[in-house]
XYZ file of C-alpha atoms in Angstrom:
753
model
C 0.000 0.000 0.000
C 2.785 2.411 0.882
C 4.756 1.567 -2.259
C 1.769 2.096 -4.528
C 0.979 5.542 -3.137
C 4.377 6.964 -2.177
C 4.211 10.749 -2.352
C 8.032 10.953 -2.469
C 8.320 9.057 -5.777
C 8.175 11.048 -9.026
C 7.816 8.351 -11.744
C 5.013 8.183 -14.332
C 2.934 5.884 -12.107
C 3.098 8.299 -9.162
C 2.077 11.248 -11.369
C -0.805 9.265 -12.902
C -1.943 8.165 -9.428
C -1.932 11.754 -8.175
C -3.980 12.817 -11.196
C -6.352 9.906 -10.585
C -6.797 10.747 -6.894
C -7.475 14.402 -7.751
C -10.016 13.362 -10.404
C -11.770 10.979 -8.002
C -12.003 13.769 -5.419
C -13.567 16.077 -8.030
C -16.064 13.365 -9.055
C -17.040 12.787 -5.419
C -17.517 16.512 -4.834
C -19.469 17.044 -8.061
C -21.671 13.988 -7.343
C -22.691 15.581 -4.059
C -23.445 18.904 -5.776
C -25.564 17.117 -8.373
C -27.456 15.165 -5.696
C -28.314 18.423 -3.907
C -29.327 20.189 -7.128
C -31.434 17.228 -8.276
C -33.356 17.484 -4.996
C -33.918 21.192 -5.635
C -35.036 20.593 -9.226
C -37.437 17.813 -8.116
C -38.941 20.131 -5.500
C -39.173 23.037 -7.928
C -40.617 20.955 -10.785
C -43.874 20.491 -8.894
C -43.942 24.053 -7.553
C -43.314 25.657 -10.930
C -46.198 23.580 -12.293
C -48.445 25.281 -9.720
C -47.020 28.682 -10.613
C -47.779 28.110 -14.275
C -51.361 27.353 -13.270
C -51.359 30.438 -10.968
C -52.146 28.309 -7.926
C -49.392 29.228 -5.509
C -49.704 31.431 -2.460
C -47.123 34.100 -1.624
C -45.570 32.122 1.247
C -45.030 29.176 -1.093
C -43.398 31.540 -3.581
C -41.039 32.611 -0.798
C -40.194 28.954 -0.092
C -39.396 28.452 -3.773
C -37.269 31.591 -3.745
C -35.265 30.297 -0.783
C -34.337 27.214 -2.837
C -32.840 29.490 -5.471
C -30.725 31.695 -3.228
C -27.022 31.780 -4.020
C -24.439 31.126 -1.310
C -22.796 34.204 0.143
C -19.035 33.653 -0.147
C -18.202 36.677 1.992
C -20.070 35.851 5.196
C -18.627 33.402 7.696
C -20.379 34.611 10.863
C -22.431 31.431 11.050
C -19.400 29.102 11.245
C -18.819 27.180 14.490
C -16.019 28.579 16.662
C -12.709 26.712 17.119
C -13.895 24.798 20.188
C -17.103 23.692 18.446
C -15.125 22.734 15.321
C -12.961 20.464 17.469
C -16.046 18.909 19.094
C -17.715 18.381 15.716
C -14.451 16.867 14.427
C -14.569 14.365 17.320
C -18.259 13.622 16.721
C -18.038 13.046 12.967
C -14.877 10.951 13.341
C -16.805 8.690 15.705
C -19.800 8.521 13.330
C -17.542 7.750 10.355
C -15.392 5.086 12.016
C -18.273 3.352 13.870
C -20.968 2.878 11.187
C -23.412 1.208 13.619
C -24.551 4.624 14.862
C -25.460 5.902 11.393
C -27.022 2.538 10.523
C -29.325 2.757 13.535
C -30.127 6.402 12.834
C -31.130 5.585 9.232
C -33.660 3.085 10.605
C -35.112 5.570 13.105
C -35.678 8.624 10.918
C -38.862 9.283 8.950
C -39.140 9.236 5.162
C -39.289 13.041 5.168
C -35.939 13.189 7.018
C -34.080 10.469 5.148
C -32.994 12.386 2.026
C -31.144 15.071 3.993
C -29.490 12.453 6.200
C -28.510 10.359 3.159
C -26.913 13.406 1.543
C -24.696 13.764 4.622
C -23.931 10.039 4.889
C -23.360 9.136 1.221
C -21.728 12.296 -0.072
C -20.083 13.847 2.994
C -19.348 11.407 5.816
C -18.319 8.724 3.291
C -17.993 11.180 0.425
C -14.626 9.992 -0.913
C -16.294 7.396 -3.117
C -13.079 5.796 -4.396
C -11.227 5.545 -1.075
C -11.288 1.983 0.249
C -11.623 2.797 3.960
C -14.659 5.053 3.535
C -16.258 2.694 1.016
C -15.756 -0.314 3.317
C -17.107 1.544 6.351
C -20.168 2.565 4.337
C -20.720 -1.042 3.259
C -20.391 -2.154 6.893
C -23.208 0.278 7.681
C -25.268 -1.287 4.869
C -24.725 -4.745 6.324
C -26.041 -3.521 9.672
C -29.118 -1.920 8.081
C -29.860 -4.920 5.838
C -29.558 -7.331 8.778
C -32.128 -5.274 10.677
C -34.422 -5.168 7.642
C -34.334 -8.968 7.312
C -34.924 -9.430 11.048
C -37.943 -7.131 11.231
C -39.723 -7.825 7.909
C -42.531 -10.317 8.393
C -43.468 -10.770 4.725
C -40.766 -12.295 2.528
C -42.411 -10.840 -0.588
C -42.149 -7.257 0.707
C -38.409 -7.432 1.438
C -36.479 -4.604 -0.299
C -39.593 -3.568 -2.246
C -41.460 -1.103 -0.018
C -40.469 2.565 -0.098
C -38.618 2.700 3.219
C -35.550 4.595 4.472
C -33.556 1.393 3.782
C -34.699 1.182 0.150
C -33.963 4.926 -0.249
C -30.468 4.273 1.088
C -29.857 1.532 -1.447
C -31.068 3.682 -4.333
C -28.969 6.656 -3.231
C -25.876 4.434 -2.945
C -26.204 3.471 -6.610
C -26.108 7.186 -7.565
C -22.511 7.568 -6.338
C -19.661 7.929 -8.850
C -18.809 4.231 -9.422
C -22.468 3.321 -10.055
C -22.937 6.233 -12.470
C -19.734 5.280 -14.279
C -20.935 1.690 -14.728
C -24.358 2.700 -16.047
C -22.834 5.096 -18.562
C -20.240 2.637 -19.878
C -22.740 -0.242 -20.167
C -26.065 1.364 -21.133
C -25.416 4.761 -22.759
C -24.615 3.480 -26.273
C -27.543 1.041 -26.334
C -30.029 3.680 -25.190
C -28.715 6.375 -27.545
C -28.899 3.966 -30.511
C -32.548 3.300 -29.644
C -33.412 6.975 -29.142
C -32.036 7.861 -32.579
C -34.806 5.695 -34.078
C -37.441 8.323 -33.237
C -40.131 6.794 -35.442
C -39.705 3.203 -34.227
C -43.064 2.537 -32.567
C -43.065 -0.673 -30.492
C -46.232 -0.025 -28.464
C -47.852 -3.426 -27.730
C -50.724 -2.352 -25.459
C -53.772 -3.328 -27.608
C -55.899 -0.400 -26.384
C -53.244 2.132 -27.372
C -52.597 0.369 -30.670
C -56.344 0.514 -31.392
C -56.254 4.277 -30.709
C -53.470 4.542 -33.290
C -55.652 2.701 -35.831
C -58.568 5.049 -35.097
C -56.395 8.156 -35.517
C -54.949 6.855 -38.803
C -58.413 6.115 -40.218
C -59.742 9.532 -39.205
C -56.746 11.218 -40.780
C -57.178 9.307 -44.050
C -60.987 9.325 -44.317
C -62.046 12.229 -42.053
C -64.422 9.873 -40.228
C -64.697 6.295 -38.936
C -66.760 3.606 -40.705
C -70.097 2.877 -38.951
C -68.896 -0.555 -37.797
C -65.679 0.851 -36.285
C -66.346 2.171 -32.723
C -64.112 4.911 -31.354
C -63.510 3.125 -28.025
C -63.626 -0.567 -27.091
C -62.616 -2.789 -24.142
C -59.122 -4.200 -23.691
C -60.373 -7.709 -24.522
C -61.959 -6.517 -27.773
C -58.799 -4.631 -28.722
C -56.661 -7.731 -28.058
C -58.718 -9.835 -30.448
C -59.058 -7.177 -33.154
C -57.412 -8.484 -36.402
C -55.807 -5.136 -37.353
C -54.414 -4.665 -33.866
C -52.997 -8.200 -33.815
C -51.385 -7.677 -37.231
C -49.664 -4.501 -35.983
C -48.527 -5.952 -32.641
C -46.971 -9.205 -33.936
C -43.913 -7.696 -35.745
C -43.531 -5.106 -32.973
C -43.364 -7.880 -30.389
C -40.581 -9.657 -32.270
C -38.562 -6.437 -32.579
C -39.127 -5.604 -28.912
C -37.897 -9.009 -27.716
C -34.863 -8.730 -29.991
C -33.912 -5.329 -28.547
C -34.567 -6.498 -24.959
C -32.303 -9.509 -25.666
C -29.477 -7.213 -26.746
C -29.891 -5.051 -23.601
C -29.843 -8.128 -21.363
C -26.765 -9.576 -23.085
C -24.895 -6.292 -22.612
C -25.744 -6.277 -18.896
C -24.750 -9.937 -18.399
C -21.444 -9.432 -20.212
C -20.659 -6.471 -17.930
C -20.266 -8.637 -14.796
C -16.627 -7.640 -14.235
C -17.489 -3.938 -14.598
C -20.149 -3.917 -11.854
C -18.749 -1.844 -8.924
C -17.473 -3.878 -5.980
C -19.906 -2.203 -3.536
C -22.970 -3.108 -5.628
C -21.799 -6.739 -5.851
C -21.017 -6.885 -2.131
C -24.543 -5.689 -1.270
C -25.917 -8.444 -3.557
C -23.736 -10.913 -1.642
C -25.166 -9.745 1.695
C -28.728 -10.080 0.378
C -28.015 -13.693 -0.637
C -26.293 -14.506 2.656
C -29.018 -12.921 4.825
C -31.782 -14.634 2.866
C -30.188 -18.051 3.353
C -29.755 -17.455 7.088
C -33.151 -15.870 7.760
C -35.162 -18.051 5.333
C -33.341 -21.420 5.131
C -36.194 -22.879 3.044
C -36.009 -20.137 0.396
C -35.526 -21.508 -3.111
C -32.717 -20.398 -5.430
C -35.346 -18.598 -7.506
C -36.621 -16.698 -4.447
C -33.063 -15.651 -3.581
C -32.440 -14.497 -7.169
C -35.678 -12.495 -6.991
C -34.409 -10.555 -3.966
C -31.008 -9.900 -5.554
C -32.795 -8.751 -8.710
C -35.013 -6.450 -6.657
C -31.884 -4.509 -5.740
C -29.779 -4.845 -8.893
C -32.521 -4.350 -11.482
C -35.335 -2.552 -9.642
C -33.155 -0.107 -7.675
C -30.099 0.228 -9.932
C -30.347 -0.673 -13.628
C -34.020 -0.217 -14.549
C -34.447 3.395 -13.359
C -31.559 4.332 -15.666
C -33.249 2.559 -18.596
C -36.645 4.184 -17.968
C -35.326 7.730 -17.302
C -31.858 7.828 -18.906
C -31.798 11.651 -18.856
C -31.848 11.606 -15.035
C -28.745 9.369 -15.049
C -26.817 11.522 -17.541
C -26.919 8.766 -20.182
C -28.598 10.938 -22.846
C -29.085 14.624 -23.654
C -32.656 15.755 -23.067
C -35.806 13.665 -22.653
C -36.291 10.764 -25.125
C -39.184 11.067 -27.582
C -42.534 9.368 -27.006
C -41.817 6.167 -28.998
C -38.321 5.489 -27.570
C -39.656 6.268 -24.078
C -42.361 3.613 -24.470
C -39.821 1.075 -25.761
C -37.413 1.706 -22.875
C -40.227 1.306 -20.326
C -41.288 -2.008 -21.892
C -37.675 -3.274 -21.923
C -37.279 -2.407 -18.227
C -40.496 -4.298 -17.388
C -39.323 -7.360 -19.341
C -35.926 -7.375 -17.609
C -37.559 -6.934 -14.194
C -39.859 -9.890 -14.923
C -36.751 -12.051 -15.345
C -35.917 -11.553 -11.676
C -39.527 -11.862 -10.474
C -42.286 -14.369 -10.932
C -44.429 -12.312 -13.347
C -48.195 -12.337 -12.738
C -49.306 -9.950 -15.537
C -52.549 -9.364 -13.552
C -52.511 -5.588 -14.082
C -50.766 -5.620 -17.463
C -52.160 -8.530 -19.435
C -50.721 -7.069 -22.641
C -47.246 -8.116 -21.331
C -48.211 -11.830 -21.438
C -46.929 -12.221 -25.039
C -43.431 -11.231 -23.802
C -43.316 -14.333 -21.593
C -41.214 -16.335 -24.129
C -38.436 -13.774 -23.547
C -38.689 -14.427 -19.783
C -38.663 -18.216 -20.143
C -35.758 -18.141 -22.580
C -33.533 -15.933 -20.397
C -34.506 -16.795 -16.818
C -31.766 -19.369 -16.241
C -28.881 -17.229 -17.483
C -30.247 -14.200 -15.587
C -30.354 -16.196 -12.319
C -26.816 -17.386 -13.006
C -25.701 -13.779 -13.558
C -27.376 -12.622 -10.322
C -25.612 -15.373 -8.382
C -22.258 -14.578 -9.980
C -22.716 -10.959 -8.899
C -22.399 -12.227 -5.322
C -19.033 -13.914 -5.907
C -16.750 -11.252 -4.439
C -14.361 -11.431 -1.502
C -15.006 -9.728 1.831
C -13.024 -6.684 2.895
C -12.839 -7.106 6.667
C -9.083 -7.757 6.834
C -8.276 -4.830 4.544
C -10.688 -2.622 6.525
C -8.774 -3.445 9.689
C -5.575 -2.303 7.975
C -7.358 0.759 6.558
C -8.512 1.723 10.050
C -4.986 1.248 11.364
C -3.602 3.465 8.575
C -6.323 6.090 9.200
C -5.558 6.279 12.915
C -1.889 6.863 12.105
C -2.815 9.747 9.728
C -3.530 13.277 10.856
C -5.210 14.642 7.757
C -8.680 13.078 7.581
C -11.024 15.829 6.409
C -14.615 16.049 5.233
C -16.240 18.861 3.272
C -19.498 19.609 5.093
C -22.044 22.441 5.323
C -23.255 23.943 8.625
C -26.795 22.705 7.927
C -25.541 19.137 7.454
C -23.751 19.376 10.803
C -26.756 20.863 12.626
C -29.275 18.480 11.046
C -27.189 15.434 12.026
C -26.701 16.817 15.540
C -30.460 17.374 15.869
C -31.253 13.792 14.779
C -28.672 12.425 17.244
C -30.302 14.435 20.056
C -33.766 13.078 19.191
C -32.660 9.442 19.222
C -29.760 9.546 21.716
C -31.410 7.228 24.268
C -31.609 4.490 21.632
C -28.243 5.178 19.964
C -26.183 5.541 23.147
C -28.152 4.564 26.269
C -25.148 4.300 28.648
C -23.608 7.356 30.283
C -20.101 6.171 29.311
C -20.959 5.814 25.601
C -18.644 8.033 23.584
C -21.501 9.217 21.352
C -23.568 10.310 24.374
C -20.613 12.191 25.874
C -19.891 14.083 22.637
C -23.541 14.859 21.862
C -24.312 16.156 25.362
C -21.174 18.316 25.398
C -22.281 19.995 22.166
C -25.631 20.995 23.670
C -28.712 21.808 21.616
C -28.312 21.844 17.842
C -28.384 25.347 16.310
C -31.202 26.228 13.906
C -30.692 25.742 10.166
C -28.958 28.754 8.588
C -30.335 30.479 5.423
C -29.259 28.830 2.195
C -27.042 31.734 1.136
C -25.028 31.315 4.368
C -24.771 27.522 4.111
C -21.265 27.469 2.679
C -19.243 24.219 2.979
C -16.330 24.070 5.414
C -13.348 21.722 5.772
C -13.817 19.789 9.013
C -10.716 17.929 10.317
C -11.685 14.576 11.868
C -9.834 12.993 14.769
C -10.600 10.754 17.718
C -10.597 12.053 21.254
C -9.872 8.505 22.378
C -6.968 7.967 19.986
C -4.457 5.177 20.717
C -0.693 5.948 20.504
C 0.859 4.619 17.285
C 3.089 2.170 19.222
C -0.023 0.659 20.836
C -1.667 0.407 17.430
C 1.354 -1.457 16.053
C 1.331 -3.876 18.998
C -2.440 -4.403 18.574
C -2.011 -5.091 14.859
C 0.780 -7.559 15.575
C -1.099 -9.422 18.340
C -4.406 -9.527 16.436
C -2.874 -10.807 13.203
C 0.060 -12.932 14.430
C 2.466 -10.478 12.780
C 5.986 -10.338 14.285
C 8.401 -7.406 14.441
C 10.515 -9.151 11.782
C 7.461 -9.393 9.493
C 6.947 -5.634 9.750
C 10.683 -4.993 9.166
C 10.627 -7.280 6.089
C 7.557 -5.545 4.577
C 9.012 -2.097 5.232
C 12.343 -3.052 3.623
C 10.543 -4.374 0.542
C 8.512 -1.141 0.258
C 11.658 1.046 0.512
C 13.512 -0.992 -2.147
C 10.540 -0.584 -4.488
C 10.514 3.180 -3.853
C 14.276 3.452 -4.558
C 14.012 1.473 -7.812
C 11.041 3.582 -8.943
C 13.137 6.706 -8.345
C 16.242 5.153 -10.024
C 14.795 2.913 -12.792
C 18.318 1.940 -13.994
C 18.635 -0.277 -10.892
C 15.734 -2.493 -11.992
C 17.807 -4.655 -14.361
C 18.004 -8.265 -13.088
C 19.491 -9.757 -11.100
C 18.681 -7.298 -8.327
C 21.648 -6.788 -5.961
C 20.174 -5.325 -2.795
C 23.411 -4.049 -1.223
C 24.346 -2.341 -4.518
C 20.894 -0.717 -4.704
C 21.178 0.499 -1.090
C 24.738 1.830 -1.680
C 23.677 3.662 -4.874
C 20.766 5.332 -3.086
C 22.937 6.148 -0.055
C 25.436 8.036 -2.243
C 22.877 9.799 -4.459
C 22.519 13.591 -4.647
C 18.904 13.485 -3.429
C 18.684 13.737 0.383
C 15.549 11.568 0.607
C 17.195 8.794 -1.417
C 20.281 8.997 0.800
C 18.151 8.515 3.940
C 16.336 5.579 2.361
C 19.592 3.968 1.193
C 21.210 4.184 4.646
C 18.033 2.974 6.372
C 17.395 -0.023 4.101
C 21.063 -1.121 4.285
C 20.711 -1.333 8.069
C 17.403 -3.202 7.676
C 19.041 -5.841 5.440
C 21.686 -6.399 8.103
C 19.000 -6.824 10.821
C 16.997 -9.257 8.649
C 20.176 -11.286 7.945
C 20.962 -11.480 11.678
C 17.356 -12.624 12.374
C 17.732 -15.375 9.739
C 14.831 -14.022 7.656
C 17.007 -13.560 4.516
C 20.465 -14.843 3.557
C 23.241 -13.083 1.608
C 24.546 -16.473 0.418
C 21.564 -16.983 -1.955
C 21.538 -13.283 -2.925
C 18.565 -12.565 -0.621
C 16.496 -14.692 -3.023
C 13.124 -14.506 -1.216
C 13.160 -10.704 -0.825
C 14.472 -10.198 -4.400
C 11.659 -12.368 -5.797
C 9.021 -10.382 -3.911
C 10.497 -7.017 -4.978
C 10.561 -8.236 -8.621
C 6.927 -9.348 -8.358
C 5.963 -6.007 -6.806
C 7.686 -4.077 -9.617
C 5.863 -6.210 -12.198
C 2.597 -5.555 -10.352
C 3.293 -1.813 -10.404
C 3.966 -2.003 -14.151
C 0.557 -3.609 -14.650
C -0.870 -1.100 -12.191
C 0.377 1.812 -14.309
C -1.567 0.489 -17.322
C -4.700 0.061 -15.169
C -4.310 3.536 -13.638
C -3.984 5.145 -17.089
C -7.050 3.249 -18.327
C -9.051 4.206 -15.223
C -7.915 7.824 -15.552
C -9.161 7.950 -19.139
C -12.473 6.317 -18.220
C -13.112 8.615 -15.233
C -12.321 11.729 -17.261
C -15.359 10.798 -19.365
C -17.414 10.227 -16.199
C -16.374 13.604 -14.783
C -17.292 15.386 -18.023
C -20.719 13.708 -17.956
C -21.292 14.702 -14.329
C -20.205 18.268 -15.118
C -22.543 18.404 -18.126
C -25.414 17.222 -15.916
C -24.513 19.846 -13.344
C -24.603 22.526 -16.067
C -28.044 21.268 -17.134
C -29.331 21.390 -13.529
C -27.882 24.874 -13.056
C -29.540 26.136 -16.238
C -32.825 24.586 -15.108
C -32.557 26.366 -11.754
C -31.692 29.621 -13.559
C -34.832 29.239 -15.711
C -36.946 28.683 -12.599
C -35.318 31.657 -10.913
C -36.131 33.827 -13.915
C -39.728 32.650 -14.037
C -40.260 33.166 -10.311
C -38.814 36.677 -10.630
C -41.414 37.495 -13.278
C -44.290 36.011 -11.289
C -43.342 38.042 -8.246
C -43.035 41.231 -10.306
C -46.450 40.603 -11.824
C -48.168 39.811 -8.513
C -46.339 42.425 -6.417
C -46.957 46.133 -5.783
C -49.828 47.785 -3.941
C -51.760 48.792 -7.036
C -54.919 46.742 -6.496
C -57.007 49.674 -5.352
C -56.827 51.497 -8.671
C -57.133 48.313 -10.748
C -53.523 48.306 -11.874
C -51.196 45.350 -11.838
C -47.462 45.435 -12.577
C -46.406 42.822 -15.162
C -42.809 43.892 -15.645
C -40.607 46.864 -15.025
C -42.034 49.799 -16.995
C -45.282 48.081 -18.043
C -48.678 48.232 -16.331
C -52.017 46.551 -16.957
C -54.931 49.021 -16.828
C -58.453 47.711 -17.466
C -56.908 44.525 -18.827
C -54.622 46.319 -21.334
C -50.871 46.847 -21.156
C -49.809 50.479 -20.976
C -46.323 51.963 -20.832
C -45.427 53.749 -17.632
C -43.748 57.124 -17.556
C -40.919 58.760 -15.683
C -38.328 56.646 -13.925
C -40.140 53.395 -14.726
C -39.386 53.683 -18.445
C -39.485 50.361 -20.304
C -36.054 48.846 -20.831
C -36.066 46.617 -23.935
C -33.288 44.022 -24.147
C -31.931 43.006 -27.529
C -32.149 42.259 -30.310
C -29.507 39.536 -30.078
C -28.480 37.900 -33.341
C -27.723 34.207 -34.015
C -26.899 32.557 -37.340
C -28.782 29.493 -38.566
C -25.519 27.470 -38.562
C -24.717 28.498 -34.994
C -28.150 27.462 -33.664
C -28.095 24.229 -35.667
C -24.604 23.363 -34.434
C -25.638 23.929 -30.799
C -28.717 21.727 -31.232
C -31.147 24.607 -30.630
C -32.526 24.199 -34.160
C -33.502 20.524 -34.020
C -35.155 20.348 -37.472
C -35.131 22.760 -40.408
C -36.960 23.131 -43.702
C -34.619 25.857 -44.950
C -32.770 24.590 -48.076
C -29.108 23.951 -47.318
C -27.940 26.400 -49.995
C -29.825 29.259 -48.285
C -28.895 28.587 -44.657
C -25.826 30.857 -44.801
C -28.178 33.794 -45.406
C -30.610 32.990 -42.583
C -30.273 34.453 -39.093
C -32.505 34.737 -35.993
C -32.945 37.749 -33.702
C -34.398 37.602 -30.180
C -35.708 40.622 -28.288
C -37.266 40.871 -24.803
C -39.631 43.885 -24.648
C -40.897 43.007 -21.137
C -39.867 40.376 -18.570
C -40.792 36.861 -19.666
C -41.756 37.827 -23.229
C -39.608 37.331 -26.327
C -39.978 38.368 -29.950
C -38.247 35.789 -32.174
C -37.704 36.832 -35.794
C -36.382 34.789 -38.711
C -34.494 36.984 -41.213
C -33.112 36.498 -44.719
C -29.970 38.546 -45.285
C -30.656 41.590 -47.483
C -34.383 41.823 -46.783
C -35.781 44.586 -44.566
C -38.665 42.636 -43.052
C -38.417 39.291 -41.238
C -39.695 36.131 -42.938
C -41.317 35.058 -39.677
C -42.112 36.797 -36.379
C -43.503 35.114 -33.253
C -44.300 36.267 -29.727
C -43.061 33.689 -27.197
C -43.853 33.601 -23.451
C -41.572 32.038 -20.847
C -44.707 30.417 -19.322
C -45.375 28.588 -22.591
C -41.833 27.254 -22.821
C -41.842 26.040 -19.214
C -45.253 24.448 -19.687
C -43.974 22.561 -22.742
C -41.008 21.416 -20.682
C -43.332 20.277 -17.872
C -45.399 18.316 -20.405
C -42.174 16.833 -21.866
C -42.834 18.407 -25.272
C -39.453 18.380 -26.976
C -39.889 20.636 -30.014
C -41.286 24.130 -30.601
C -42.632 24.363 -34.184
C -41.939 27.736 -35.884
C -43.035 26.714 -39.416
C -39.609 26.829 -41.126
C -37.630 25.576 -38.148
C -38.270 23.516 -35.029
C -36.494 24.550 -31.826
C -35.402 22.169 -29.041
C -37.422 23.349 -25.993
C -34.790 22.677 -23.272
C -31.922 24.118 -25.302
C -33.976 27.179 -26.247
C -34.677 27.781 -22.534
C -30.944 27.493 -21.828
C -30.156 29.968 -24.623
C -32.664 32.512 -23.300
C -31.363 32.081 -19.755
C -27.733 32.590 -20.816
C -28.477 35.461 -23.195
C -30.725 37.550 -20.961
C -30.240 36.373 -17.352
C -26.447 36.716 -17.578
C -26.866 40.345 -18.605
C -29.135 41.203 -15.694
C -28.772 39.436 -12.354
C -31.479 41.429 -10.589
C -34.433 40.470 -12.742
C -35.141 38.552 -15.905
C -34.806 40.906 -18.895
C -35.951 43.869 -16.779
C-alpha cells in the first residue's frame, strides 16, 4: 500500500496516481453537488407547475425563492467557533469510524428526514467514493441496516420492495460515482442507438394500438366507418385483427432489442462496482440465514429487486436523469425503454401480468432468459469480503492526521439534531462516547439560510486515539504479525521506492546491497536517507535469519521483482481508469450545467411572477407585469418617468450556430440558403420574447412570433421536446438554456428587466 501511493516518488505511475486521486475527489464533490441540485429541481418541478397554473400562495413563492438563493461567499459569521469545530471533528470521526450509529439512525428517521441524512452520509461522511476505507465503512453500515431489515420484515415478498428509508439508502448508494460510471459505460450506447430511431413505434398495449388505428383512419378518411367504434374494451382490442397484425412484428422487434440489452448487462459482470456486488452478496447470505427454506429462484428475486429494480431499470426508464442521454427521449423510444425495463424486471420476479395482461406475449423472452439471468445474479455475489483490509485501513487512518470532510453547517446541525432526538436508543449508557460528545455539544443550532450555508473543511480525529506504538502492537497481536514481518515488509517497500526513483537499478538480477549503496550516495537527500536505512534493515533481517546473503537474498528479491511487475501492470490500469473517469467527470459536469440552467430558468420565471403579482396597485385596478409596463383595465400600458421600459436586444444568431448547438432541431430551410438565414431575439418586457427569422438583405423578417416564458416552461413540464416555428423547429430545453444565458447573464437582478 505504501509503495503504490508513495508521495516521495516522481515516476510516471506516481504522477498518474496523483492525477487519478485528484479526479476521483472532483467526481465525489461534483456527485454531491448534483445530488443536492437534483433534490432542488425535483422540489421546484412540482412548484413551478403550480405557478404556471397560478395556484401558488405568496408564502409558497417565498419557499421556492429560498431554494434558489445563491451562497454568500463573503459571510462566515455562522461558522462554528474553534472549540465547536474540534467537538464536531470528534463527533463526525466517531460517526464515520463506527458505522453502527449511522445505521441505527437511518432506521429511526422518517421518510421526510431520510434524504437530507442520506446526503450527509453518502456524499459527505463517506464522500470519498473511491477511497477503500470510507467505502468499506459505508458497506459495513449497509450490512447492519440490511440485517435489521431482514430481522424485522414479516413478509418475505415485501423485502427490499417497499419505499422505506432502507430502500432509499440503497437507491442513493447506486447514484454515487462508481455506479454512475458503470451505467454510462454499459447502457449509454444502447439507449442512444434506440433513441435515434425516433419513429420506431413498439407499443404493444392493444388499447393504445387501437387508438393509433382510429387516428390513422380519421386522418385518411375524415371519419370512422359505422362498424368501427371509437372506443372498445381491452379484450376486444386484443382480439381485433388489425391490432394483432400490428402488434406481432412489434413484439418480435421488442424481444430482440430487450435480448441485446440483457446480453450487454450480463457481459458487464466484471465492470459492476465492488460495492454493488457486495450488497448483492449480503442479500443472498441474509436470505439463506433468515429463510433457510427459500428456493434459489426466491433468492435471485431478492437480488434482482436490488440490482434491477433499484439500480439498472431506473436508468433505462429515465436515462436523462442518469446523464446517459441529452434531453428527454421522444414518445416512442420512451415507451420502448419502459417495456424493456419491465421485461428485464420480470426475469428476476415471478411475473403475474394481472394488471398488465398485454405483457403476457413477452413471456417467451422471460422463459428463454430466466436461467442465465439467475446465473448472472448469483455470480454478482461472488466477491471477496473486505474485513481484513478494513482493519488495515482503520490502522492506517488512525496513524494519519489529515482526515477531512467537506461539510455544510446545515448538514452538521441536522445530524446533531437527529442524534439528540434518538440519543437514548443510539447511546443509552452514560459512558458511551456518542452520548458524551452529543451532550457536550448541547442543543443543535437552527438551520442557517441557504445563502449562508457554505461548505467548510472539518478535520476529523478521535478524542480517544491510541498511541501509534499501541496500534502497532495491537495489529501484531491480532494478526500474528511479528516485528521481523513488519521490518521485512518495510524493507521491501523502501527498495521498491528506490528502484522507482532510479529505474536503472531495476535490471536483473537485483543486488540489494548495490541498490542500497547507490541510493545512499545519491545527490537526493531523501534517497540517501532511504539507502542508509534499508542497508541497516538488510543487516537486521540477515541477523534474524529471515534472509540470507549467500543466496543473494532470493526470497526478498523475488518479492520485490513481483511487486515491480505488479506496479507495471498497475500503471496500465491507472492510465485506463484515468481515461475512463475523465469521461465520467465530463458527464457529471454536463449534468450539473443542465441542472444549473434549469434552476436559472426557474429563478427567472419566479422573478417574473413576483413582479407581476407584487406592488400595492390593487385599489386602482392596476397590476405590474414587468418593469415599466402596467395593466390598466386589462390592457398593457407603458409607464412614464423613472419606470421607463427597458427593452433588451435584439440579439443575433446565425442558422448554422443554432443548428450546431442543437437549438434548431429540425429545419426546412434549403441547405444552400442557410448561410443567409439568421434569428434575432428581443425581450420587450420580462418573460416575453420576440423571435424573428431573417433572410440577409431583406428589410422585413420572414417570420415573427411572440413567445412567453410560461409557454416554454409548460412545454417542458409536459415533456414536449420541439417548438414548431413553421420553417424551423427549436429544441425546448436548449432554447430555454439559450434565453437564460443570453438575458439572465446580462441582468442578475431580474429577468430581462
